[in-house]
mmCIF file of C-alpha atoms in Angstrom:
data_model
loop_
_atom_site.group_PDB
_atom_site.id
_atom_site.type_symbol
_atom_site.label_atom_id
_atom_site.label_comp_id
_atom_site.label_asym_id
_atom_site.label_seq_id
_atom_site.Cartn_x
_atom_site.Cartn_y
_atom_site.Cartn_z
ATOM 1 C CA MET F 299 8.612 7.197 1.830
ATOM 2 C CA LEU F 300 9.119 4.372 -0.766
ATOM 3 C CA ALA F 301 10.170 2.036 2.099
ATOM 4 C CA ARG F 302 7.155 3.055 3.964
ATOM 5 C CA GLY F 303 4.964 2.366 0.817
ATOM 6 C CA LEU F 304 6.571 -1.151 0.772
ATOM 7 C CA LYS F 305 5.675 -1.816 4.235
ATOM 8 C CA ILE F 306 9.154 -1.844 5.757
ATOM 9 C CA THR F 307 8.540 -0.854 9.291
ATOM 10 C CA LYS F 308 10.436 -0.550 12.506
ATOM 11 C CA THR F 309 9.450 -4.138 13.196
ATOM 12 C CA THR F 310 11.348 -5.179 10.114
ATOM 13 C CA HIS F 311 14.343 -3.077 11.168
ATOM 14 C CA MET F 312 14.263 -4.782 14.716
ATOM 15 C CA LEU F 313 13.981 -8.198 13.250
ATOM 16 C CA VAL F 314 16.995 -7.664 10.916
ATOM 17 C CA ALA F 315 18.947 -6.037 13.795
ATOM 18 C CA ALA F 316 18.084 -8.971 16.327
ATOM 19 C CA VAL F 317 19.035 -11.621 13.862
ATOM 20 C CA ALA F 318 22.424 -10.050 12.897
ATOM 21 C CA THR F 319 23.095 -9.342 16.572
ATOM 22 C CA ALA F 320 22.390 -12.783 17.798
ATOM 23 C CA VAL F 321 24.560 -14.557 15.011
ATOM 24 C CA ALA F 322 27.437 -11.996 15.446
ATOM 25 C CA ALA F 323 27.578 -12.267 19.204
ATOM 26 C CA ASN F 324 27.634 -16.109 19.213
ATOM 27 C CA ALA F 325 29.965 -16.370 16.497
ATOM 28 C CA MET F 326 32.265 -13.700 17.993
ATOM 29 C CA VAL F 327 32.402 -15.578 21.384
ATOM 30 C CA ALA F 328 33.149 -18.980 19.531
ATOM 31 C CA VAL F 329 35.774 -17.175 17.213
ATOM 32 C CA GLN F 330 37.954 -16.339 20.285
ATOM 33 C CA PHE F 331 38.254 -20.011 21.319
ATOM 34 C CA THR F 332 39.171 -21.635 18.072
ATOM 35 C CA GLY F 333 42.105 -22.018 15.888
ATOM 36 C CA LEU F 334 42.317 -20.458 12.269
ATOM 37 C CA ALA F 335 40.633 -23.534 10.761
ATOM 38 C CA GLY F 336 37.666 -23.260 13.169
ATOM 39 C CA GLN F 337 37.352 -19.493 12.603
ATOM 40 C CA VAL F 338 36.972 -19.968 8.887
ATOM 41 C CA VAL F 339 34.312 -22.440 9.362
ATOM 42 C CA LEU F 340 32.540 -20.076 12.009
ATOM 43 C CA LEU F 341 32.819 -17.182 9.623
ATOM 44 C CA ALA F 342 31.215 -19.321 6.834
ATOM 45 C CA LEU F 343 28.461 -20.338 9.094
ATOM 46 C CA ILE F 344 27.808 -16.704 9.837
ATOM 47 C CA PHE F 345 27.908 -15.780 6.298
ATOM 48 C CA GLY F 346 25.409 -18.700 5.363
ATOM 49 C CA SER F 347 23.041 -18.223 8.088
ATOM 50 C CA LEU F 348 22.833 -14.359 7.819
ATOM 51 C CA ALA F 349 22.502 -14.527 4.079
ATOM 52 C CA ILE F 350 19.749 -16.935 4.065
ATOM 53 C CA GLY F 351 18.035 -14.812 7.060
ATOM 54 C CA THR F 352 18.355 -11.460 5.173
ATOM 55 C CA SER F 353 17.374 -13.258 1.857
ATOM 56 C CA ALA F 354 14.076 -14.552 3.419
ATOM 57 C CA ILE F 355 13.267 -11.097 4.980
ATOM 58 C CA SER F 356 13.750 -9.208 1.790
ATOM 59 C CA ALA F 357 11.760 -11.843 -0.256
ATOM 60 C CA ASP F 358 9.019 -11.565 2.432
ATOM 61 C CA ILE F 359 8.965 -7.631 1.992
ATOM 62 C CA TYR F 360 8.576 -8.234 -1.779
ATOM 63 C CA ALA F 361 5.882 -10.898 -1.332
ATOM 64 C CA ARG F 362 3.969 -8.707 1.257
ATOM 65 C CA SER F 363 4.277 -5.807 -1.146
ATOM 66 C CA SER F 364 3.938 -7.398 -4.562
ATOM 67 C CA LEU F 365 0.939 -5.342 -5.441
ATOM 68 C CA THR F 366 2.447 -2.256 -4.248
ATOM 69 C CA VAL F 367 5.688 -2.984 -6.510
ATOM 70 C CA SER F 368 3.508 -3.612 -9.412
ATOM 71 C CA ASN F 369 1.780 -0.339 -8.750
ATOM 72 C CA LEU F 370 5.028 1.479 -8.369
ATOM 73 C CA ARG F 371 6.296 -0.112 -11.560
ATOM 74 C CA SER F 372 3.202 1.297 -13.428
ATOM 75 C CA ILE F 373 4.245 4.887 -12.453
ATOM 76 C CA GLY F 374 7.817 4.548 -13.442
ATOM 77 C CA ALA F 375 9.673 2.793 -10.541
ATOM 78 C CA SER F 376 12.701 0.824 -11.667
ATOM 79 C CA SER F 377 13.764 -2.349 -10.164
ATOM 80 C CA ARG F 378 16.860 -0.365 -8.878
ATOM 81 C CA SER F 379 14.693 2.205 -7.034
ATOM 82 C CA ILE F 380 12.613 -0.456 -5.404
ATOM 83 C CA SER F 381 15.619 -2.723 -4.532
ATOM 84 C CA SER F 382 17.445 0.269 -2.955
ATOM 85 C CA ALA F 383 14.354 1.024 -0.743
ATOM 86 C CA VAL F 384 14.524 -2.561 0.495
ATOM 87 C CA LEU F 385 18.367 -3.122 0.418
ATOM 88 C CA VAL F 386 19.311 0.185 2.361
ATOM 89 C CA PRO F 387 17.246 -0.378 5.538
ATOM 90 C CA VAL F 388 18.052 -4.005 5.761
ATOM 91 C CA LEU F 389 21.731 -3.432 5.157
ATOM 92 C CA VAL F 390 21.951 -0.662 7.596
ATOM 93 C CA PHE F 391 20.246 -2.630 10.402
ATOM 94 C CA GLY F 392 22.084 -5.728 9.459
ATOM 95 C CA ILE F 393 25.465 -3.974 9.811
ATOM 96 C CA ALA F 394 24.372 -2.268 12.922
ATOM 97 C CA GLY F 395 23.186 -5.435 14.434
ATOM 98 C CA SER F 396 26.432 -7.199 13.389
ATOM 99 C CA ALA F 397 28.672 -4.632 14.993
ATOM 100 C CA PHE F 398 26.601 -4.424 18.173
ATOM 101 C CA GLY F 399 26.615 -8.372 18.244
ATOM 102 C CA ALA F 400 30.359 -8.514 17.616
ATOM 103 C CA GLY F 401 31.052 -6.126 20.396
ATOM 104 C CA VAL F 402 28.882 -7.902 22.818
ATOM 105 C CA GLY F 403 30.684 -11.253 21.768
ATOM 106 C CA ALA F 404 34.008 -9.773 22.001
ATOM 107 C CA GLY F 405 33.399 -8.563 25.622
ATOM 108 C CA LEU F 406 31.781 -11.906 26.588
ATOM 109 C CA GLY F 407 34.638 -13.960 25.101
ATOM 110 C CA MET F 408 37.191 -11.851 26.897
ATOM 111 C CA THR F 409 35.277 -12.121 30.337
ATOM 112 C CA LEU F 410 35.223 -15.955 29.724
ATOM 113 C CA GLY F 411 38.991 -15.927 29.481
ATOM 114 C CA GLY F 412 39.485 -15.869 25.705
ATOM 115 C CA PRO F 413 43.176 -16.304 24.922
ATOM 116 C CA GLY F 414 43.653 -13.546 22.307
ATOM 117 C CA GLY F 415 45.020 -10.011 22.944
ATOM 118 C CA PRO F 416 43.365 -6.731 22.245
ATOM 119 C CA VAL F 417 44.669 -6.541 18.676
ATOM 120 C CA THR F 418 43.693 -10.106 17.981
ATOM 121 C CA VAL F 419 40.285 -9.782 19.233
ATOM 122 C CA LEU F 420 39.945 -6.265 17.389
ATOM 123 C CA THR F 421 41.023 -8.159 14.148
ATOM 124 C CA GLU F 422 38.320 -11.015 14.923
ATOM 125 C CA VAL F 423 35.546 -8.356 15.396
ATOM 126 C CA LEU F 424 36.329 -6.676 12.120
ATOM 127 C CA ALA F 425 36.347 -10.202 10.347
ATOM 128 C CA VAL F 426 32.902 -10.875 11.886
ATOM 129 C CA ILE F 427 31.442 -7.352 11.130
ATOM 130 C CA LEU F 428 32.713 -7.554 7.565
ATOM 131 C CA THR F 429 31.524 -11.090 7.128
ATOM 132 C CA SER F 430 28.086 -10.420 8.377
ATOM 133 C CA SER F 431 27.689 -7.131 6.608
ATOM 134 C CA ALA F 432 28.624 -8.843 3.413
ATOM 135 C CA ALA F 433 26.107 -11.683 4.079
ATOM 136 C CA SER F 434 23.362 -9.237 4.848
ATOM 137 C CA ALA F 435 24.029 -7.514 1.534
ATOM 138 C CA ALA F 436 24.289 -10.760 -0.515
ATOM 139 C CA GLY F 437 21.160 -12.133 1.170
ATOM 140 C CA VAL F 438 19.090 -9.190 0.465
ATOM 141 C CA PHE F 439 20.352 -8.979 -3.023
ATOM 142 C CA ALA F 440 19.550 -12.668 -3.584
ATOM 143 C CA GLY F 441 16.200 -12.522 -1.968
ATOM 144 C CA GLY F 442 15.088 -9.446 -3.969
ATOM 145 C CA ARG F 443 16.423 -10.798 -7.220
ATOM 146 C CA ALA F 444 14.480 -14.199 -6.624
ATOM 147 C CA ALA F 445 11.365 -12.164 -5.739
ATOM 148 C CA TRP F 446 11.819 -9.899 -8.662
ATOM 149 C CA ARG F 447 11.944 -12.791 -11.075
ATOM 150 C CA SER F 448 9.079 -14.613 -9.853
ATOM 151 C CA MET P 51 -10.465 -12.255 -31.047
ATOM 152 C CA ALA P 52 -11.440 -8.491 -31.018
ATOM 153 C CA GLN P 53 -11.631 -6.207 -33.865
ATOM 154 C CA LEU P 54 -11.034 -2.594 -33.859
ATOM 155 C CA GLY P 55 -13.150 -0.129 -36.005
ATOM 156 C CA VAL P 56 -13.186 3.612 -36.290
ATOM 157 C CA LEU P 57 -16.573 5.036 -35.305
ATOM 158 C CA GLN P 58 -16.151 8.804 -35.657
ATOM 159 C CA LYS P 59 -13.314 10.388 -37.572
ATOM 160 C CA PRO P 60 -11.178 8.606 -40.056
ATOM 161 C CA ALA P 61 -7.393 7.871 -39.219
ATOM 162 C CA GLU P 62 -5.154 10.773 -39.801
ATOM 163 C CA PRO P 63 -2.542 11.011 -42.762
ATOM 164 C CA ALA P 64 0.241 8.666 -42.301
ATOM 165 C CA ASN P 65 2.892 11.114 -41.245
ATOM 166 C CA GLN P 66 5.248 9.312 -38.908
ATOM 167 C CA SER P 67 6.409 12.546 -37.191
ATOM 168 C CA LYS P 68 2.994 13.565 -36.274
ATOM 169 C CA TYR P 69 2.248 10.486 -34.304
ATOM 170 C CA SER P 70 2.730 9.963 -30.535
ATOM 171 C CA VAL P 71 1.584 6.235 -30.816
ATOM 172 C CA GLU P 72 2.002 3.647 -33.521
ATOM 173 C CA LEU P 73 0.983 0.044 -33.597
ATOM 174 C CA LYS P 74 2.342 -2.011 -36.459
ATOM 175 C CA HIS P 75 0.740 -5.546 -36.901
ATOM 176 C CA VAL P 76 0.540 -6.021 -33.172
ATOM 177 C CA LYS P 77 -0.826 -9.436 -31.934
ATOM 178 C CA LYS P 78 -1.771 -10.135 -28.408
ATOM 179 C CA SER P 79 -2.713 -13.292 -26.945
ATOM 180 C CA TYR P 80 -2.737 -14.970 -23.611
ATOM 181 C CA GLY P 81 -2.294 -18.497 -22.413
ATOM 182 C CA THR P 82 0.657 -20.765 -22.548
ATOM 183 C CA ASN P 83 0.010 -21.636 -26.195
ATOM 184 C CA GLY P 84 -1.457 -18.200 -27.065
ATOM 185 C CA GLU P 85 -4.894 -19.880 -27.156
ATOM 186 C CA THR P 86 -6.925 -16.735 -26.024
ATOM 187 C CA GLU P 87 -6.154 -14.259 -28.848
ATOM 188 C CA ILE P 88 -7.171 -10.664 -28.012
ATOM 189 C CA TYR P 89 -5.746 -8.749 -31.099
ATOM 190 C CA ALA P 90 -4.673 -10.612 -34.251
ATOM 191 C CA ASP P 91 -3.297 -7.857 -36.512
ATOM 192 C CA LEU P 92 -3.696 -4.402 -35.210
ATOM 193 C CA THR P 93 -2.282 -1.546 -37.091
ATOM 194 C CA PHE P 94 -3.195 2.245 -36.193
ATOM 195 C CA GLN P 95 -1.669 5.531 -35.145
ATOM 196 C CA LEU P 96 -2.537 8.152 -32.775
ATOM 197 C CA LEU P 97 -1.846 11.746 -33.703
ATOM 198 C CA LYS P 98 0.097 13.794 -31.124
ATOM 199 C CA GLY P 99 -2.232 16.000 -29.283
ATOM 200 C CA THR P 100 -5.268 14.191 -30.072
ATOM 201 C CA PHE P 101 -7.981 12.810 -27.745
ATOM 202 C CA VAL P 102 -9.138 9.218 -28.583
ATOM 203 C CA ALA P 103 -11.665 7.233 -26.773
ATOM 204 C CA LEU P 104 -11.791 3.375 -26.910
ATOM 205 C CA VAL P 105 -15.173 1.743 -26.385
ATOM 206 C CA GLY P 106 -16.384 -1.968 -26.380
ATOM 207 C CA PRO P 107 -17.767 -4.652 -24.096
ATOM 208 C CA ILE P 108 -16.370 -5.468 -20.826
ATOM 209 C CA GLY P 109 -13.624 -8.055 -21.538
ATOM 210 C CA SER P 110 -12.901 -7.161 -24.965
ATOM 211 C CA GLY P 111 -9.261 -6.254 -24.428
ATOM 212 C CA LYS P 112 -9.557 -2.405 -23.712
ATOM 213 C CA THR P 113 -7.358 -2.421 -20.627
ATOM 214 C CA THR P 114 -4.735 -4.567 -22.329
ATOM 215 C CA MET P 115 -4.464 -1.889 -24.964
ATOM 216 C CA VAL P 116 -3.931 0.708 -22.317
ATOM 217 C CA ASN P 117 -1.357 -1.541 -20.740
ATOM 218 C CA MET P 118 0.408 -2.145 -24.020
ATOM 219 C CA PHE P 119 0.630 1.610 -24.730
ATOM 220 C CA ALA P 120 2.207 2.188 -21.262
ATOM 221 C CA GLY P 121 4.718 -0.849 -21.651
ATOM 222 C CA LEU P 122 3.150 -2.631 -18.905
ATOM 223 C CA GLU P 123 2.282 -5.516 -21.193
ATOM 224 C CA ARG P 124 4.172 -6.700 -24.242
ATOM 225 C CA PRO P 125 2.456 -7.753 -27.473
ATOM 226 C CA THR P 126 2.953 -11.203 -28.495
ATOM 227 C CA SER P 127 4.353 -9.830 -31.785
ATOM 228 C CA GLY P 128 4.510 -6.650 -33.732
ATOM 229 C CA THR P 129 5.678 -3.182 -32.852
ATOM 230 C CA ILE P 130 4.572 -0.441 -30.662
ATOM 231 C CA ILE P 131 6.123 2.832 -30.970
ATOM 232 C CA VAL P 132 5.474 5.485 -28.391
ATOM 233 C CA LEU P 133 7.023 9.009 -28.819
ATOM 234 C CA GLY P 134 9.527 7.466 -31.398
ATOM 235 C CA GLN P 135 10.512 4.843 -28.744
ATOM 236 C CA ASP P 136 10.092 1.155 -29.790
ATOM 237 C CA LEU P 137 8.559 -0.143 -26.495
ATOM 238 C CA THR P 138 9.033 -3.881 -27.677
ATOM 239 C CA ARG P 139 12.781 -3.596 -27.751
ATOM 240 C CA MET P 140 13.147 -1.971 -24.301
ATOM 241 C CA ASP P 141 13.962 -3.633 -21.149
ATOM 242 C CA GLU P 142 11.761 -3.292 -17.943
ATOM 243 C CA ASP P 143 14.004 -0.567 -16.471
ATOM 244 C CA SER P 144 14.002 1.353 -19.651
ATOM 245 C CA LEU P 145 10.383 1.035 -19.831
ATOM 246 C CA ALA P 146 9.922 2.108 -16.172
ATOM 247 C CA ALA P 147 12.182 5.261 -16.900
ATOM 248 C CA PHE P 148 10.029 5.843 -19.973
ATOM 249 C CA ARG P 149 6.875 5.811 -18.193
ATOM 250 C CA ALA P 150 8.283 8.055 -15.470
ATOM 251 C CA SER P 151 8.912 10.663 -17.990
ATOM 252 C CA ALA P 152 6.401 10.383 -20.823
ATOM 253 C CA ILE P 153 3.341 8.568 -19.654
ATOM 254 C CA GLY P 154 0.523 9.647 -17.098
ATOM 255 C CA LEU P 155 -1.690 6.744 -16.120
ATOM 256 C CA VAL P 156 -5.029 6.711 -14.484
ATOM 257 C CA PRO P 157 -5.658 2.943 -14.115
ATOM 258 C CA GLN P 158 -9.203 1.386 -13.839
ATOM 259 C CA VAL P 159 -8.267 -0.294 -10.458
ATOM 260 C CA GLN P 160 -6.895 1.969 -7.827
ATOM 261 C CA THR P 161 -3.185 1.760 -7.525
ATOM 262 C CA LEU P 162 -2.407 4.278 -4.913
ATOM 263 C CA ILE P 163 -0.092 3.362 -1.993
ATOM 264 C CA PRO P 164 -2.485 3.332 1.021
ATOM 265 C CA GLU P 165 0.463 3.763 3.525
ATOM 266 C CA LEU P 166 1.333 7.162 2.122
ATOM 267 C CA THR P 167 -0.436 10.519 2.119
ATOM 268 C CA VAL P 168 -2.192 12.428 -0.895
ATOM 269 C CA TYR P 169 0.916 14.451 -1.289
ATOM 270 C CA GLU P 170 3.433 11.592 -1.286
ATOM 271 C CA ASN P 171 1.392 9.464 -3.536
ATOM 272 C CA VAL P 172 1.504 12.385 -6.095
ATOM 273 C CA GLU P 173 5.102 12.966 -5.568
ATOM 274 C CA LEU P 174 6.230 9.505 -6.529
ATOM 275 C CA PRO P 175 6.396 9.836 -10.165
ATOM 276 C CA LEU P 176 8.739 12.824 -9.739
ATOM 277 C CA HIS P 177 10.902 10.887 -7.325
ATOM 278 C CA PHE P 178 11.292 8.227 -10.000
ATOM 279 C CA ALA P 179 11.842 10.636 -12.749
ATOM 280 C CA LYS P 180 14.650 12.179 -10.633
ATOM 281 C CA VAL P 181 13.206 15.534 -10.178
ATOM 282 C CA ASP P 182 14.936 17.636 -7.603
ATOM 283 C CA GLU P 183 13.018 18.204 -4.235
ATOM 284 C CA ARG P 184 12.248 21.920 -4.820
ATOM 285 C CA SER P 185 10.746 21.223 -8.298
ATOM 286 C CA ARG P 186 8.983 18.288 -6.858
ATOM 287 C CA ARG P 187 7.215 20.566 -4.223
ATOM 288 C CA ASP P 188 6.163 23.049 -6.785
ATOM 289 C CA LYS P 189 4.939 20.537 -9.174
ATOM 290 C CA VAL P 190 2.728 18.603 -6.579
ATOM 291 C CA ASP P 191 1.432 21.798 -5.228
ATOM 292 C CA LYS P 192 0.317 22.975 -8.730
ATOM 293 C CA VAL P 193 -1.208 19.796 -9.747
ATOM 294 C CA LEU P 194 -3.269 19.305 -6.388
ATOM 295 C CA GLU P 195 -4.594 22.974 -6.847
ATOM 296 C CA ARG P 196 -5.517 22.194 -10.372
ATOM 297 C CA VAL P 197 -7.610 19.032 -9.527
ATOM 298 C CA GLY P 198 -8.958 20.609 -6.606
ATOM 299 C CA ILE P 199 -7.585 18.441 -3.687
ATOM 300 C CA ARG P 200 -4.944 20.892 -2.316
ATOM 301 C CA GLY P 201 -6.585 20.922 1.093
ATOM 302 C CA GLU P 202 -6.338 16.836 1.307
ATOM 303 C CA ALA P 203 -2.544 16.891 0.757
ATOM 304 C CA ASP P 204 -1.581 15.598 4.146
ATOM 305 C CA LYS P 205 -4.407 12.941 4.428
ATOM 306 C CA GLY P 206 -3.640 9.340 4.085
ATOM 307 C CA VAL P 207 -5.183 8.106 0.770
ATOM 308 C CA ALA P 208 -6.827 5.123 2.667
ATOM 309 C CA LYS P 209 -9.133 7.716 4.313
ATOM 310 C CA LEU P 210 -10.369 9.176 1.095
ATOM 311 C CA SER P 211 -13.512 8.367 -0.782
ATOM 312 C CA VAL P 212 -13.565 6.700 -4.232
ATOM 313 C CA GLY P 213 -13.919 10.004 -6.010
ATOM 314 C CA GLU P 214 -11.214 11.644 -4.162
ATOM 315 C CA LYS P 215 -9.054 8.705 -4.693
ATOM 316 C CA GLN P 216 -9.651 9.186 -8.528
ATOM 317 C CA MET P 217 -8.728 12.780 -8.227
ATOM 318 C CA VAL P 218 -5.401 11.749 -6.514
ATOM 319 C CA SER P 219 -4.892 9.458 -9.489
ATOM 320 C CA PHE P 220 -5.408 12.252 -11.888
ATOM 321 C CA ALA P 221 -2.930 14.522 -10.097
ATOM 322 C CA ARG P 222 -0.391 11.592 -9.892
ATOM 323 C CA ALA P 223 -0.837 11.126 -13.639
ATOM 324 C CA LEU P 224 -0.511 14.621 -14.428
ATOM 325 C CA VAL P 225 2.152 15.734 -12.043
ATOM 326 C CA ASN P 226 5.144 15.367 -14.474
ATOM 327 C CA ASP P 227 3.142 16.864 -17.418
ATOM 328 C CA PRO P 228 3.474 13.902 -19.489
ATOM 329 C CA PRO P 229 2.980 14.226 -23.347
ATOM 330 C CA ILE P 230 0.783 11.013 -23.108
ATOM 331 C CA LEU P 231 -2.249 10.599 -20.754
ATOM 332 C CA LEU P 232 -3.877 7.091 -20.466
ATOM 333 C CA MET P 233 -7.013 6.692 -18.631
ATOM 334 C CA ASP P 234 -8.784 3.237 -18.086
ATOM 335 C CA GLU P 235 -12.494 3.941 -17.374
ATOM 336 C CA PRO P 236 -12.010 7.205 -15.481
ATOM 337 C CA THR P 237 -15.649 7.625 -14.532
ATOM 338 C CA GLU P 238 -16.739 4.119 -14.110
ATOM 339 C CA ALA P 239 -16.729 3.990 -10.389
ATOM 340 C CA LEU P 240 -17.750 7.560 -9.573
ATOM 341 C CA ASP P 241 -21.066 8.963 -8.583
ATOM 342 C CA PRO P 242 -22.595 11.487 -10.884
ATOM 343 C CA LEU P 243 -21.208 14.518 -9.005
ATOM 344 C CA MET P 244 -17.584 13.208 -9.204
ATOM 345 C CA SER P 245 -17.912 12.115 -12.731
ATOM 346 C CA GLU P 246 -18.828 15.687 -13.603
ATOM 347 C CA VAL P 247 -15.558 16.740 -11.860
ATOM 348 C CA VAL P 248 -13.700 14.277 -13.928
ATOM 349 C CA LEU P 249 -15.437 15.566 -17.176
ATOM 350 C CA GLY P 250 -14.790 18.947 -16.063
ATOM 351 C CA LEU P 251 -11.058 18.298 -15.998
ATOM 352 C CA LEU P 252 -11.056 16.638 -19.325
ATOM 353 C CA ARG P 253 -12.726 19.618 -20.927
ATOM 354 C CA GLY P 254 -10.137 22.036 -19.358
ATOM 355 C CA ASP P 255 -7.484 23.267 -21.651
ATOM 356 C CA ASN P 256 -4.612 22.899 -19.403
ATOM 357 C CA MET P 257 -5.449 19.109 -18.861
ATOM 358 C CA THR P 258 -5.755 18.375 -22.748
ATOM 359 C CA GLU P 259 -3.600 21.139 -24.652
ATOM 360 C CA GLY P 260 -0.818 19.523 -26.463
ATOM 361 C CA ARG P 261 -1.387 16.320 -24.761
ATOM 362 C CA THR P 262 -2.135 12.908 -26.433
ATOM 363 C CA ILE P 263 -5.181 11.503 -24.398
ATOM 364 C CA PHE P 264 -6.364 7.904 -24.822
ATOM 365 C CA VAL P 265 -9.189 6.947 -22.801
ATOM 366 C CA THR P 266 -11.217 3.647 -22.385
ATOM 367 C CA THR P 267 -14.829 4.120 -21.399
ATOM 368 C CA HIS P 268 -18.346 3.220 -21.439
ATOM 369 C CA ASP P 269 -19.347 6.787 -20.843
ATOM 370 C CA LYS P 270 -21.052 8.658 -23.713
ATOM 371 C CA ARG P 271 -20.138 11.912 -22.096
ATOM 372 C CA VAL P 272 -16.424 11.064 -22.389
ATOM 373 C CA THR P 273 -16.731 9.793 -25.951
ATOM 374 C CA ASP P 274 -18.516 13.060 -26.729
ATOM 375 C CA LEU P 275 -15.268 14.925 -25.640
ATOM 376 C CA ALA P 276 -13.029 12.751 -27.815
ATOM 377 C CA ARG P 277 -11.919 13.734 -31.068
ATOM 378 C CA ARG P 278 -11.896 10.193 -32.369
ATOM 379 C CA THR P 279 -13.648 7.152 -31.112
ATOM 380 C CA LEU P 280 -12.464 3.527 -31.741
ATOM 381 C CA ARG P 281 -14.492 0.385 -30.951
ATOM 382 C CA VAL P 282 -13.456 -3.004 -29.857
ATOM 383 C CA ASN P 283 -16.360 -5.110 -31.533
ATOM 384 C CA LYS P 284 -16.037 -8.500 -29.985
ATOM 385 C CA LYS P 285 -15.683 -9.844 -26.681
ATOM 386 C CA ILE P 286 -12.849 -12.263 -26.127
ATOM 387 C CA PRO P 287 -14.293 -15.806 -25.701
#
């Protein structure tokens, strides 16, 4: 209900999921063809780009709904309850998109002749999902915090 | 700078435990250097369970007063104690929690959430006050019945008339049975018929009984209902 009041719509969900899917899929393919140092750089890139993306999305939600946020505050909404309404859907769809993208990327990498065995690929998939999930959470938190302060 | 004067009954005896709101040497000014002074040194109390009206010219700081009582605006200096809580010492989230449990606010400008239904708008304060779902349903049903908009519960508020929206604001302010009800020009934007409905609510025992009511108004019919009327004498330059 609160998310609806803050104008968080299916479009918002789709945007988050699509960004996370694209980043995770591309990174997952690349991860399979690089050494450890390259993988670290790639994971850092995933984290950075997704954090910036989700930060912008959450800041945009607050900006579009600044009047609503102010109205909700006047009837007792805490920053935590409003942040949760933004954080949860962005996080859920960010993780879902990351998982889907990592899966697609893993399959594509193996099809293209990636050198890793199933265990290695599974480990890489988990690393990509964890990194992108953490990035989504950090981005949403940072975006919300910046918007809240302003 | 605005000055506050008592028009009708004098201030009640200074017994701290009897007061729901206490202002002590409150100063409020706006601007980066505080160049626009609204209140210079305001000290007064509101007795628990009393009905007080605040009148004065447009732009004299009446809404600022309501906002300070609700913790939505902080005084530049001084102390505001509401139900024993010093609002000037509370952080934003503590103030929000306090508002959710203790303050019903009917603002001058509509603050309903247009994406939500009447029922959902009225339910929101209970959600923030962490009331369980069954109690929320009971309370919302009762308050919608009380203000006469039970039949509109499932309508989106965007489709309502100004008067109906005001009724939703009332319902939302009353749903948690707050000990303090703040209203900012509650009859200003209403046609005569809807004004009478609002006045009828203010006359009703279950609206006013045991509750401290503070209302800003230009409407003599509202001040006639109040036990005490305060006047802001000057318009802010």
